[in-house]
Amino acid sequence: MALGFQMPPELCEEFEGLNLGFLNHTTVAAFEAEPILEQEINKYQKEDEKLQEIRESLRKGEAPDFKEDERGILWYKNRICVPNVDSIRKLILSEAHDTAYSIHPRSTKMYYDLKERFWWPGMKRAVAEYVAVCDTCQRVPKWKWEEINMDFIVGLSRTQKGYNSIWVVVDRLTKVAHFIPVNTTYSGARFAELYISRIVCLHGVPKKIISDRGSQFTSLFWEQLNDSLVTKLRFSTAYHPQTDGQTERTN
C-alpha cells in the first residue's frame, strides 16, 4: 500500500533556511506484514477435511459459532482454527511452553492461554500430553519446599561462637535459601537436629534432598532420620556435582 505525502509550505521555508535538501513530493511505501503462522494455517485449512466440512456448514448457515475473515481464514468465535497438521500444532505448543518467555506453564494455564487465540478439536488433551512429557517440567518440583538442595561453604574463619562453615539449604522451586552457620565437626545427630529446627519447622518435610556426598549426610543416623521422615536422599556424584547445581550457583 502506498501513501502520498506533501511537505507543508511553512516547513519548506524553514528547511530552506537551514540549507536542508528535501523532496517536496514523495511517496512513502507502507507494508502490512501477515504473520507467517497465519499464512501456514490459511494454506493447510483448505486441505483439512474436518475444517472443510465446517466451512460448508457455515455457508449453509448451520455453523453460527464459526466465521471466515476477508482472507478466507476460518475462525471459531475469536479463535483461529488450527488444521490437523503436526508441525503447526507442535509449533504452537512449543511457543506456548518452551520459549524463554513462556516459563514452562502447567497444562491448565497453558491451555487457557492458548484458548484465547487458537482452536482445534482435542486441544486440551494435546496440551496435557505435551506438558506431561516435557523433560524440564519433570525435573521441576510442583510445590515449594518439596525438593531442596544442600551444600556447604567451607574454609571460613572461625567465629567467636565456633562456626567455621555455612550450611546452605535451597528450595529448588522458589530458589529461596537458608544460610545456617555450623561447624564442620558437627555430628550427624547435630545436623539432624538443626535440620528439624531450622527447616522442617518452617517448611515441612521435603520429598527429596539433593546434597553433596559429605560425611554429615552419609552417617547412619542421618540416613535413618530421613527414612523415618519419608525423605528420599539422593547423593550427587563425587567430584562431578552437577546434580547439586542449585546450591553451587547460590554459593
PDB file of C-alpha atoms in Angstrom:
ATOM      1  CA  MET A   1       0.000   0.000   0.000  1.00  0.00           C
ATOM      2  CA  ALA A   2       1.439   3.409  -0.969  1.00  0.00           C
ATOM      3  CA  LEU A   3       0.788   6.713   0.772  1.00  0.00           C
ATOM      4  CA  GLY A   4       1.228  10.123  -0.907  1.00  0.00           C
ATOM      5  CA  PHE A   5       2.826  12.842   1.240  1.00  0.00           C
ATOM      6  CA  GLN A   6       3.339  16.579   0.538  1.00  0.00           C
ATOM      7  CA  MET A   7       5.517  18.870   2.687  1.00  0.00           C
ATOM      8  CA  PRO A   8       3.598  21.865   4.198  1.00  0.00           C
ATOM      9  CA  PRO A   9       4.804  25.218   2.716  1.00  0.00           C
ATOM     10  CA  GLU A  10       5.865  26.674   6.069  1.00  0.00           C
ATOM     11  CA  LEU A  11       8.119  23.689   6.738  1.00  0.00           C
ATOM     12  CA  CYS A  12       9.624  24.019   3.285  1.00  0.00           C
ATOM     13  CA  GLU A  13      10.666  27.608   4.076  1.00  0.00           C
ATOM     14  CA  GLU A  14      12.206  26.597   7.414  1.00  0.00           C
ATOM     15  CA  PHE A  15      14.166  23.749   5.849  1.00  0.00           C
ATOM     16  CA  GLU A  16      15.433  26.050   3.071  1.00  0.00           C
ATOM     17  CA  GLY A  17      16.721  28.449   5.723  1.00  0.00           C
ATOM     18  CA  LEU A  18      18.654  25.594   7.296  1.00  0.00           C
ATOM     19  CA  ASN A  19      20.142  24.644   3.922  1.00  0.00           C
ATOM     20  CA  LEU A  20      18.494  21.243   4.107  1.00  0.00           C
ATOM     21  CA  GLY A  21      17.716  19.479   0.875  1.00  0.00           C
ATOM     22  CA  PHE A  22      14.391  17.680   0.503  1.00  0.00           C
ATOM     23  CA  LEU A  23      11.877  16.373  -1.978  1.00  0.00           C
ATOM     24  CA  ASN A  24       8.653  18.336  -1.919  1.00  0.00           C
ATOM     25  CA  HIS A  25       6.611  15.497  -3.331  1.00  0.00           C
ATOM     26  CA  THR A  26       7.398  11.933  -2.430  1.00  0.00           C
ATOM     27  CA  THR A  27       5.707   8.627  -1.867  1.00  0.00           C
ATOM     28  CA  VAL A  28       6.100   6.570   1.273  1.00  0.00           C
ATOM     29  CA  ALA A  29       5.597   2.846   0.904  1.00  0.00           C
ATOM     30  CA  ALA A  30       3.862   1.114   3.809  1.00  0.00           C
ATOM     31  CA  PHE A  31       3.576  -2.630   4.107  1.00  0.00           C
ATOM     32  CA  GLU A  32       1.439  -4.749   6.365  1.00  0.00           C
ATOM     33  CA  ALA A  33       3.200  -7.992   7.247  1.00  0.00           C
ATOM     34  CA  GLU A  34       0.970 -11.015   7.641  1.00  0.00           C
ATOM     35  CA  PRO A  35       2.277 -13.433  10.286  1.00  0.00           C
ATOM     36  CA  ILE A  36       3.892 -16.492   8.769  1.00  0.00           C
ATOM     37  CA  LEU A  37       1.950 -18.786  11.106  1.00  0.00           C
ATOM     38  CA  GLU A  38      -1.365 -17.430   9.858  1.00  0.00           C
ATOM     39  CA  GLN A  39      -0.199 -17.941   6.284  1.00  0.00           C
ATOM     40  CA  GLU A  40       0.574 -21.582   7.053  1.00  0.00           C
ATOM     41  CA  ILE A  41      -2.739 -22.048   8.837  1.00  0.00           C
ATOM     42  CA  ASN A  42      -4.607 -20.477   5.923  1.00  0.00           C
ATOM     43  CA  LYS A  43      -2.838 -22.786   3.479  1.00  0.00           C
ATOM     44  CA  TYR A  44      -3.480 -26.021   5.360  1.00  0.00           C
ATOM     45  CA  GLN A  45      -7.012 -25.150   6.441  1.00  0.00           C
ATOM     46  CA  LYS A  46      -8.052 -25.731   2.845  1.00  0.00           C
ATOM     47  CA  GLU A  47      -6.596 -29.252   2.993  1.00  0.00           C
ATOM     48  CA  ASP A  48      -8.198 -30.223   6.308  1.00  0.00           C
ATOM     49  CA  GLU A  49     -11.316 -32.323   5.661  1.00  0.00           C
ATOM     50  CA  LYS A  50     -12.877 -31.554   9.035  1.00  0.00           C
ATOM     51  CA  LEU A  51     -12.454 -27.809   8.594  1.00  0.00           C
ATOM     52  CA  GLN A  52     -13.789 -28.028   5.052  1.00  0.00           C
ATOM     53  CA  GLU A  53     -16.927 -29.694   6.401  1.00  0.00           C
ATOM     54  CA  ILE A  54     -17.296 -26.860   8.914  1.00  0.00           C
ATOM     55  CA  ARG A  55     -16.777 -24.332   6.126  1.00  0.00           C
ATOM     56  CA  GLU A  56     -19.562 -25.923   4.081  1.00  0.00           C
ATOM     57  CA  SER A  57     -21.877 -25.899   7.100  1.00  0.00           C
ATOM     58  CA  LEU A  58     -21.017 -22.244   7.673  1.00  0.00           C
ATOM     59  CA  ARG A  59     -22.019 -21.335   4.136  1.00  0.00           C
ATOM     60  CA  LYS A  60     -25.338 -23.108   4.680  1.00  0.00           C
ATOM     61  CA  GLY A  61     -25.904 -21.136   7.864  1.00  0.00           C
ATOM     62  CA  GLU A  62     -25.501 -24.236  10.042  1.00  0.00           C
ATOM     63  CA  ALA A  63     -22.347 -23.242  11.968  1.00  0.00           C
ATOM     64  CA  PRO A  64     -23.131 -19.959  13.748  1.00  0.00           C
ATOM     65  CA  ASP A  65     -20.043 -20.099  16.003  1.00  0.00           C
ATOM     66  CA  PHE A  66     -17.692 -20.114  13.006  1.00  0.00           C
ATOM     67  CA  LYS A  67     -16.781 -17.347  10.573  1.00  0.00           C
ATOM     68  CA  GLU A  68     -14.456 -16.573   7.673  1.00  0.00           C
ATOM     69  CA  ASP A  69     -12.420 -13.385   7.500  1.00  0.00           C
ATOM     70  CA  GLU A  70     -11.563 -11.422   4.351  1.00  0.00           C
ATOM     71  CA  ARG A  71      -8.545 -13.676   3.725  1.00  0.00           C
ATOM     72  CA  GLY A  72     -10.643 -16.816   3.836  1.00  0.00           C
ATOM     73  CA  ILE A  73      -9.259 -17.951   7.207  1.00  0.00           C
ATOM     74  CA  LEU A  74     -11.731 -19.935   9.286  1.00  0.00           C
ATOM     75  CA  TRP A  75     -12.310 -18.852  12.897  1.00  0.00           C
ATOM     76  CA  TYR A  76     -14.198 -20.371  15.811  1.00  0.00           C
ATOM     77  CA  LYS A  77     -15.631 -17.291  17.508  1.00  0.00           C
ATOM     78  CA  ASN A  78     -12.470 -15.184  18.052  1.00  0.00           C
ATOM     79  CA  ARG A  79     -10.074 -18.156  17.851  1.00  0.00           C
ATOM     80  CA  ILE A  80      -8.282 -19.213  14.694  1.00  0.00           C
ATOM     81  CA  CYS A  81      -8.983 -22.800  13.627  1.00  0.00           C
ATOM     82  CA  VAL A  82      -5.749 -24.778  13.542  1.00  0.00           C
ATOM     83  CA  PRO A  83      -5.659 -27.514  10.874  1.00  0.00           C
ATOM     84  CA  ASN A  84      -4.688 -31.084  11.693  1.00  0.00           C
ATOM     85  CA  VAL A  85      -1.019 -30.666  10.779  1.00  0.00           C
ATOM     86  CA  ASP A  86       1.508 -31.924  13.333  1.00  0.00           C
ATOM     87  CA  SER A  87       4.180 -29.353  12.519  1.00  0.00           C
ATOM     88  CA  ILE A  88       1.801 -26.422  13.040  1.00  0.00           C
ATOM     89  CA  ARG A  89       0.260 -27.729  16.242  1.00  0.00           C
ATOM     90  CA  LYS A  90       3.648 -28.677  17.689  1.00  0.00           C
ATOM     91  CA  LEU A  91       4.969 -25.206  16.857  1.00  0.00           C
ATOM     92  CA  ILE A  92       2.061 -23.588  18.697  1.00  0.00           C
ATOM     93  CA  LEU A  93       2.522 -25.859  21.715  1.00  0.00           C
ATOM     94  CA  SER A  94       6.265 -25.277  21.762  1.00  0.00           C
ATOM     95  CA  GLU A  95       5.927 -21.494  21.548  1.00  0.00           C
ATOM     96  CA  ALA A  96       3.447 -21.537  24.429  1.00  0.00           C
ATOM     97  CA  HIS A  97       5.570 -23.770  26.633  1.00  0.00           C
ATOM     98  CA  ASP A  98       9.270 -23.970  25.769  1.00  0.00           C
ATOM     99  CA  THR A  99      10.431 -20.472  24.879  1.00  0.00           C
ATOM    100  CA  ALA A 100      12.321 -18.165  27.224  1.00  0.00           C
ATOM    101  CA  TYR A 101       9.167 -16.079  27.699  1.00  0.00           C
ATOM    102  CA  SER A 102       6.714 -18.895  28.420  1.00  0.00           C
ATOM    103  CA  ILE A 103       8.345 -20.227  31.644  1.00  0.00           C
ATOM    104  CA  HIS A 104       7.013 -23.781  31.158  1.00  0.00           C
ATOM    105  CA  PRO A 105       3.438 -23.265  32.410  1.00  0.00           C
ATOM    106  CA  ARG A 106       1.393 -26.139  33.771  1.00  0.00           C
ATOM    107  CA  SER A 107      -1.168 -27.670  31.441  1.00  0.00           C
ATOM    108  CA  THR A 108      -4.195 -25.783  32.807  1.00  0.00           C
ATOM    109  CA  LYS A 109      -2.611 -22.343  32.471  1.00  0.00           C
ATOM    110  CA  MET A 110      -1.114 -23.204  29.108  1.00  0.00           C
ATOM    111  CA  TYR A 111      -4.488 -24.390  27.816  1.00  0.00           C
ATOM    112  CA  TYR A 112      -6.305 -21.239  28.886  1.00  0.00           C
ATOM    113  CA  ASP A 113      -3.563 -19.072  27.383  1.00  0.00           C
ATOM    114  CA  LEU A 114      -3.831 -20.871  24.044  1.00  0.00           C
ATOM    115  CA  LYS A 115      -7.613 -20.891  24.238  1.00  0.00           C
ATOM    116  CA  GLU A 116      -7.567 -17.115  23.842  1.00  0.00           C
ATOM    117  CA  ARG A 117      -6.195 -17.423  20.288  1.00  0.00           C
ATOM    118  CA  PHE A 118      -6.399 -20.967  18.920  1.00  0.00           C
ATOM    119  CA  TRP A 119      -8.935 -23.758  18.480  1.00  0.00           C
ATOM    120  CA  TRP A 120      -8.768 -27.336  17.327  1.00  0.00           C
ATOM    121  CA  PRO A 121     -10.658 -30.474  18.425  1.00  0.00           C
ATOM    122  CA  GLY A 122      -8.927 -32.106  21.401  1.00  0.00           C
ATOM    123  CA  MET A 123      -6.641 -29.148  22.097  1.00  0.00           C
ATOM    124  CA  LYS A 124      -6.941 -29.516  25.880  1.00  0.00           C
ATOM    125  CA  ARG A 125      -5.778 -33.124  25.723  1.00  0.00           C
ATOM    126  CA  ALA A 126      -2.943 -32.204  23.353  1.00  0.00           C
ATOM    127  CA  VAL A 127      -1.720 -29.579  25.813  1.00  0.00           C
ATOM    128  CA  ALA A 128      -1.845 -32.021  28.737  1.00  0.00           C
ATOM    129  CA  GLU A 129       0.083 -34.663  26.788  1.00  0.00           C
ATOM    130  CA  TYR A 130       2.708 -32.130  25.702  1.00  0.00           C
ATOM    131  CA  VAL A 131       3.343 -30.923  29.247  1.00  0.00           C
ATOM    132  CA  ALA A 132       3.358 -34.482  30.614  1.00  0.00           C
ATOM    133  CA  VAL A 133       6.383 -35.448  28.518  1.00  0.00           C
ATOM    134  CA  CYS A 134       8.307 -32.182  28.951  1.00  0.00           C
ATOM    135  CA  ASP A 135      11.696 -33.132  30.381  1.00  0.00           C
ATOM    136  CA  THR A 136      12.172 -29.775  32.100  1.00  0.00           C
ATOM    137  CA  CYS A 137       8.782 -29.953  33.817  1.00  0.00           C
ATOM    138  CA  GLN A 138       9.531 -33.432  35.126  1.00  0.00           C
ATOM    139  CA  ARG A 139      12.624 -32.074  36.869  1.00  0.00           C
ATOM    140  CA  VAL A 140      10.899 -29.079  38.455  1.00  0.00           C
ATOM    141  CA  PRO A 141       9.025 -29.666  41.749  1.00  0.00           C
ATOM    142  CA  LYS A 142       5.312 -28.871  41.744  1.00  0.00           C
ATOM    143  CA  TRP A 143       5.269 -27.355  45.236  1.00  0.00           C
ATOM    144  CA  LYS A 144       7.661 -25.132  47.130  1.00  0.00           C
ATOM    145  CA  TRP A 145       9.980 -26.898  49.574  1.00  0.00           C
ATOM    146  CA  GLU A 146       9.063 -30.250  48.061  1.00  0.00           C
ATOM    147  CA  GLU A 147      12.656 -30.706  46.880  1.00  0.00           C
ATOM    148  CA  ILE A 148      15.666 -28.995  48.418  1.00  0.00           C
ATOM    149  CA  ASN A 149      19.379 -28.743  47.740  1.00  0.00           C
ATOM    150  CA  MET A 150      22.007 -28.760  50.486  1.00  0.00           C
ATOM    151  CA  ASP A 151      25.653 -27.757  50.328  1.00  0.00           C
ATOM    152  CA  PHE A 152      28.407 -26.252  52.483  1.00  0.00           C
ATOM    153  CA  ILE A 153      30.502 -23.123  52.217  1.00  0.00           C
ATOM    154  CA  VAL A 154      33.724 -24.163  53.929  1.00  0.00           C
ATOM    155  CA  GLY A 155      37.149 -22.706  54.611  1.00  0.00           C
ATOM    156  CA  LEU A 156      35.803 -19.718  56.544  1.00  0.00           C
ATOM    157  CA  SER A 157      37.455 -18.122  59.551  1.00  0.00           C
ATOM    158  CA  ARG A 158      36.257 -19.476  62.876  1.00  0.00           C
ATOM    159  CA  THR A 159      33.766 -17.162  64.621  1.00  0.00           C
ATOM    160  CA  GLN A 160      33.535 -16.433  68.336  1.00  0.00           C
ATOM    161  CA  LYS A 161      30.677 -18.938  68.559  1.00  0.00           C
ATOM    162  CA  GLY A 162      32.783 -21.664  66.981  1.00  0.00           C
ATOM    163  CA  TYR A 163      31.294 -21.668  63.476  1.00  0.00           C
ATOM    164  CA  ASN A 164      33.648 -22.261  60.551  1.00  0.00           C
ATOM    165  CA  SER A 165      31.270 -23.024  57.662  1.00  0.00           C
ATOM    166  CA  ILE A 166      27.792 -22.240  56.348  1.00  0.00           C
ATOM    167  CA  TRP A 167      25.151 -24.827  55.589  1.00  0.00           C
ATOM    168  CA  VAL A 168      23.159 -23.726  52.521  1.00  0.00           C
ATOM    169  CA  VAL A 169      19.635 -25.084  52.054  1.00  0.00           C
ATOM    170  CA  VAL A 170      17.802 -24.025  48.872  1.00  0.00           C
ATOM    171  CA  ASP A 171      14.242 -24.707  47.736  1.00  0.00           C
ATOM    172  CA  ARG A 172      14.533 -25.917  44.143  1.00  0.00           C
ATOM    173  CA  LEU A 173      11.239 -24.339  43.044  1.00  0.00           C
ATOM    174  CA  THR A 174      11.291 -20.835  44.544  1.00  0.00           C
ATOM    175  CA  LYS A 175      15.096 -20.557  44.909  1.00  0.00           C
ATOM    176  CA  VAL A 176      14.619 -19.295  48.479  1.00  0.00           C
ATOM    177  CA  ALA A 177      17.702 -20.154  50.544  1.00  0.00           C
ATOM    178  CA  HIS A 178      18.570 -20.593  54.221  1.00  0.00           C
ATOM    179  CA  PHE A 179      22.145 -19.975  55.373  1.00  0.00           C
ATOM    180  CA  ILE A 180      22.871 -21.744  58.653  1.00  0.00           C
ATOM    181  CA  PRO A 181      26.199 -21.233  60.484  1.00  0.00           C
ATOM    182  CA  VAL A 182      27.699 -24.583  61.507  1.00  0.00           C
ATOM    183  CA  ASN A 183      30.966 -26.260  62.373  1.00  0.00           C
ATOM    184  CA  THR A 184      32.413 -28.970  60.157  1.00  0.00           C
ATOM    185  CA  THR A 185      32.961 -31.168  63.210  1.00  0.00           C
ATOM    186  CA  TYR A 186      29.227 -31.439  63.962  1.00  0.00           C
ATOM    187  CA  SER A 187      27.946 -34.995  64.158  1.00  0.00           C
ATOM    188  CA  GLY A 188      25.152 -36.354  62.008  1.00  0.00           C
ATOM    189  CA  ALA A 189      22.840 -36.107  65.002  1.00  0.00           C
ATOM    190  CA  ARG A 190      23.631 -32.404  65.398  1.00  0.00           C
ATOM    191  CA  PHE A 191      22.919 -31.710  61.747  1.00  0.00           C
ATOM    192  CA  ALA A 192      19.678 -33.662  62.040  1.00  0.00           C
ATOM    193  CA  GLU A 193      18.670 -31.512  65.000  1.00  0.00           C
ATOM    194  CA  LEU A 194      19.391 -28.330  63.044  1.00  0.00           C
ATOM    195  CA  TYR A 195      17.536 -29.696  60.060  1.00  0.00           C
ATOM    196  CA  ILE A 196      14.403 -30.260  62.123  1.00  0.00           C
ATOM    197  CA  SER A 197      14.544 -26.942  63.978  1.00  0.00           C
ATOM    198  CA  ARG A 198      15.544 -24.667  61.094  1.00  0.00           C
ATOM    199  CA  ILE A 199      13.958 -26.250  58.021  1.00  0.00           C
ATOM    200  CA  VAL A 200      11.199 -28.729  58.857  1.00  0.00           C
ATOM    201  CA  CYS A 201       9.572 -26.457  61.429  1.00  0.00           C
ATOM    202  CA  LEU A 202       9.233 -23.709  58.800  1.00  0.00           C
ATOM    203  CA  HIS A 203       8.540 -25.580  55.581  1.00  0.00           C
ATOM    204  CA  GLY A 204       7.580 -29.127  56.479  1.00  0.00           C
ATOM    205  CA  VAL A 205       9.263 -32.315  55.329  1.00  0.00           C
ATOM    206  CA  PRO A 206      10.551 -32.346  51.733  1.00  0.00           C
ATOM    207  CA  LYS A 207      10.132 -35.346  49.482  1.00  0.00           C
ATOM    208  CA  LYS A 208      13.691 -35.196  48.236  1.00  0.00           C
ATOM    209  CA  ILE A 209      17.003 -33.811  49.473  1.00  0.00           C
ATOM    210  CA  ILE A 210      19.852 -33.363  46.995  1.00  0.00           C
ATOM    211  CA  SER A 211      23.247 -32.933  48.625  1.00  0.00           C
ATOM    212  CA  ASP A 212      26.950 -33.372  48.120  1.00  0.00           C
ATOM    213  CA  ARG A 213      28.417 -36.635  49.371  1.00  0.00           C
ATOM    214  CA  GLY A 214      29.755 -35.314  52.681  1.00  0.00           C
ATOM    215  CA  SER A 215      30.284 -37.361  55.814  1.00  0.00           C
ATOM    216  CA  GLN A 216      27.493 -35.420  57.520  1.00  0.00           C
ATOM    217  CA  PHE A 217      24.941 -36.818  55.089  1.00  0.00           C
ATOM    218  CA  THR A 218      26.200 -40.363  54.920  1.00  0.00           C
ATOM    219  CA  SER A 219      26.136 -41.070  58.620  1.00  0.00           C
ATOM    220  CA  LEU A 220      23.868 -43.889  59.709  1.00  0.00           C
ATOM    221  CA  PHE A 221      21.877 -41.579  61.971  1.00  0.00           C
ATOM    222  CA  TRP A 222      21.194 -39.123  59.162  1.00  0.00           C
ATOM    223  CA  GLU A 223      20.015 -41.843  56.812  1.00  0.00           C
ATOM    224  CA  GLN A 224      17.760 -43.342  59.482  1.00  0.00           C
ATOM    225  CA  LEU A 225      16.329 -39.919  60.250  1.00  0.00           C
ATOM    226  CA  ASN A 226      15.456 -39.264  56.611  1.00  0.00           C
ATOM    227  CA  ASP A 227      13.986 -42.735  56.271  1.00  0.00           C
ATOM    228  CA  SER A 228      11.694 -42.017  59.210  1.00  0.00           C
ATOM    229  CA  LEU A 229      10.689 -38.700  57.609  1.00  0.00           C
ATOM    230  CA  VAL A 230       9.892 -40.473  54.310  1.00  0.00           C
ATOM    231  CA  THR A 231      12.501 -38.347  52.542  1.00  0.00           C
ATOM    232  CA  LYS A 232      14.465 -39.640  49.582  1.00  0.00           C
ATOM    233  CA  LEU A 233      18.134 -38.718  49.999  1.00  0.00           C
ATOM    234  CA  ARG A 234      19.893 -38.558  46.660  1.00  0.00           C
ATOM    235  CA  PHE A 235      23.656 -38.057  46.502  1.00  0.00           C
ATOM    236  CA  SER A 236      25.372 -36.133  43.742  1.00  0.00           C
ATOM    237  CA  THR A 237      28.325 -37.808  42.069  1.00  0.00           C
ATOM    238  CA  ALA A 238      31.652 -37.264  43.823  1.00  0.00           C
ATOM    239  CA  TYR A 239      33.826 -34.683  42.023  1.00  0.00           C
ATOM    240  CA  HIS A 240      31.045 -34.128  39.456  1.00  0.00           C
ATOM    241  CA  PRO A 241      28.312 -32.309  41.435  1.00  0.00           C
ATOM    242  CA  GLN A 242      26.017 -31.471  38.515  1.00  0.00           C
ATOM    243  CA  THR A 243      23.133 -32.949  40.487  1.00  0.00           C
ATOM    244  CA  ASP A 244      23.610 -30.305  43.152  1.00  0.00           C
ATOM    245  CA  GLY A 245      23.942 -27.378  40.774  1.00  0.00           C
ATOM    246  CA  GLN A 246      21.285 -25.330  42.578  1.00  0.00           C
ATOM    247  CA  THR A 247      23.320 -24.682  45.724  1.00  0.00           C
ATOM    248  CA  GLU A 248      26.544 -24.482  43.729  1.00  0.00           C
ATOM    249  CA  ARG A 249      25.085 -21.492  41.868  1.00  0.00           C
ATOM    250  CA  THR A 250      23.812 -19.959  45.109  1.00  0.00           C
ATOM    251  CA  ASN A 251      27.288 -20.211  46.568  1.00  0.00           C
TER     252      ASN A 251
END
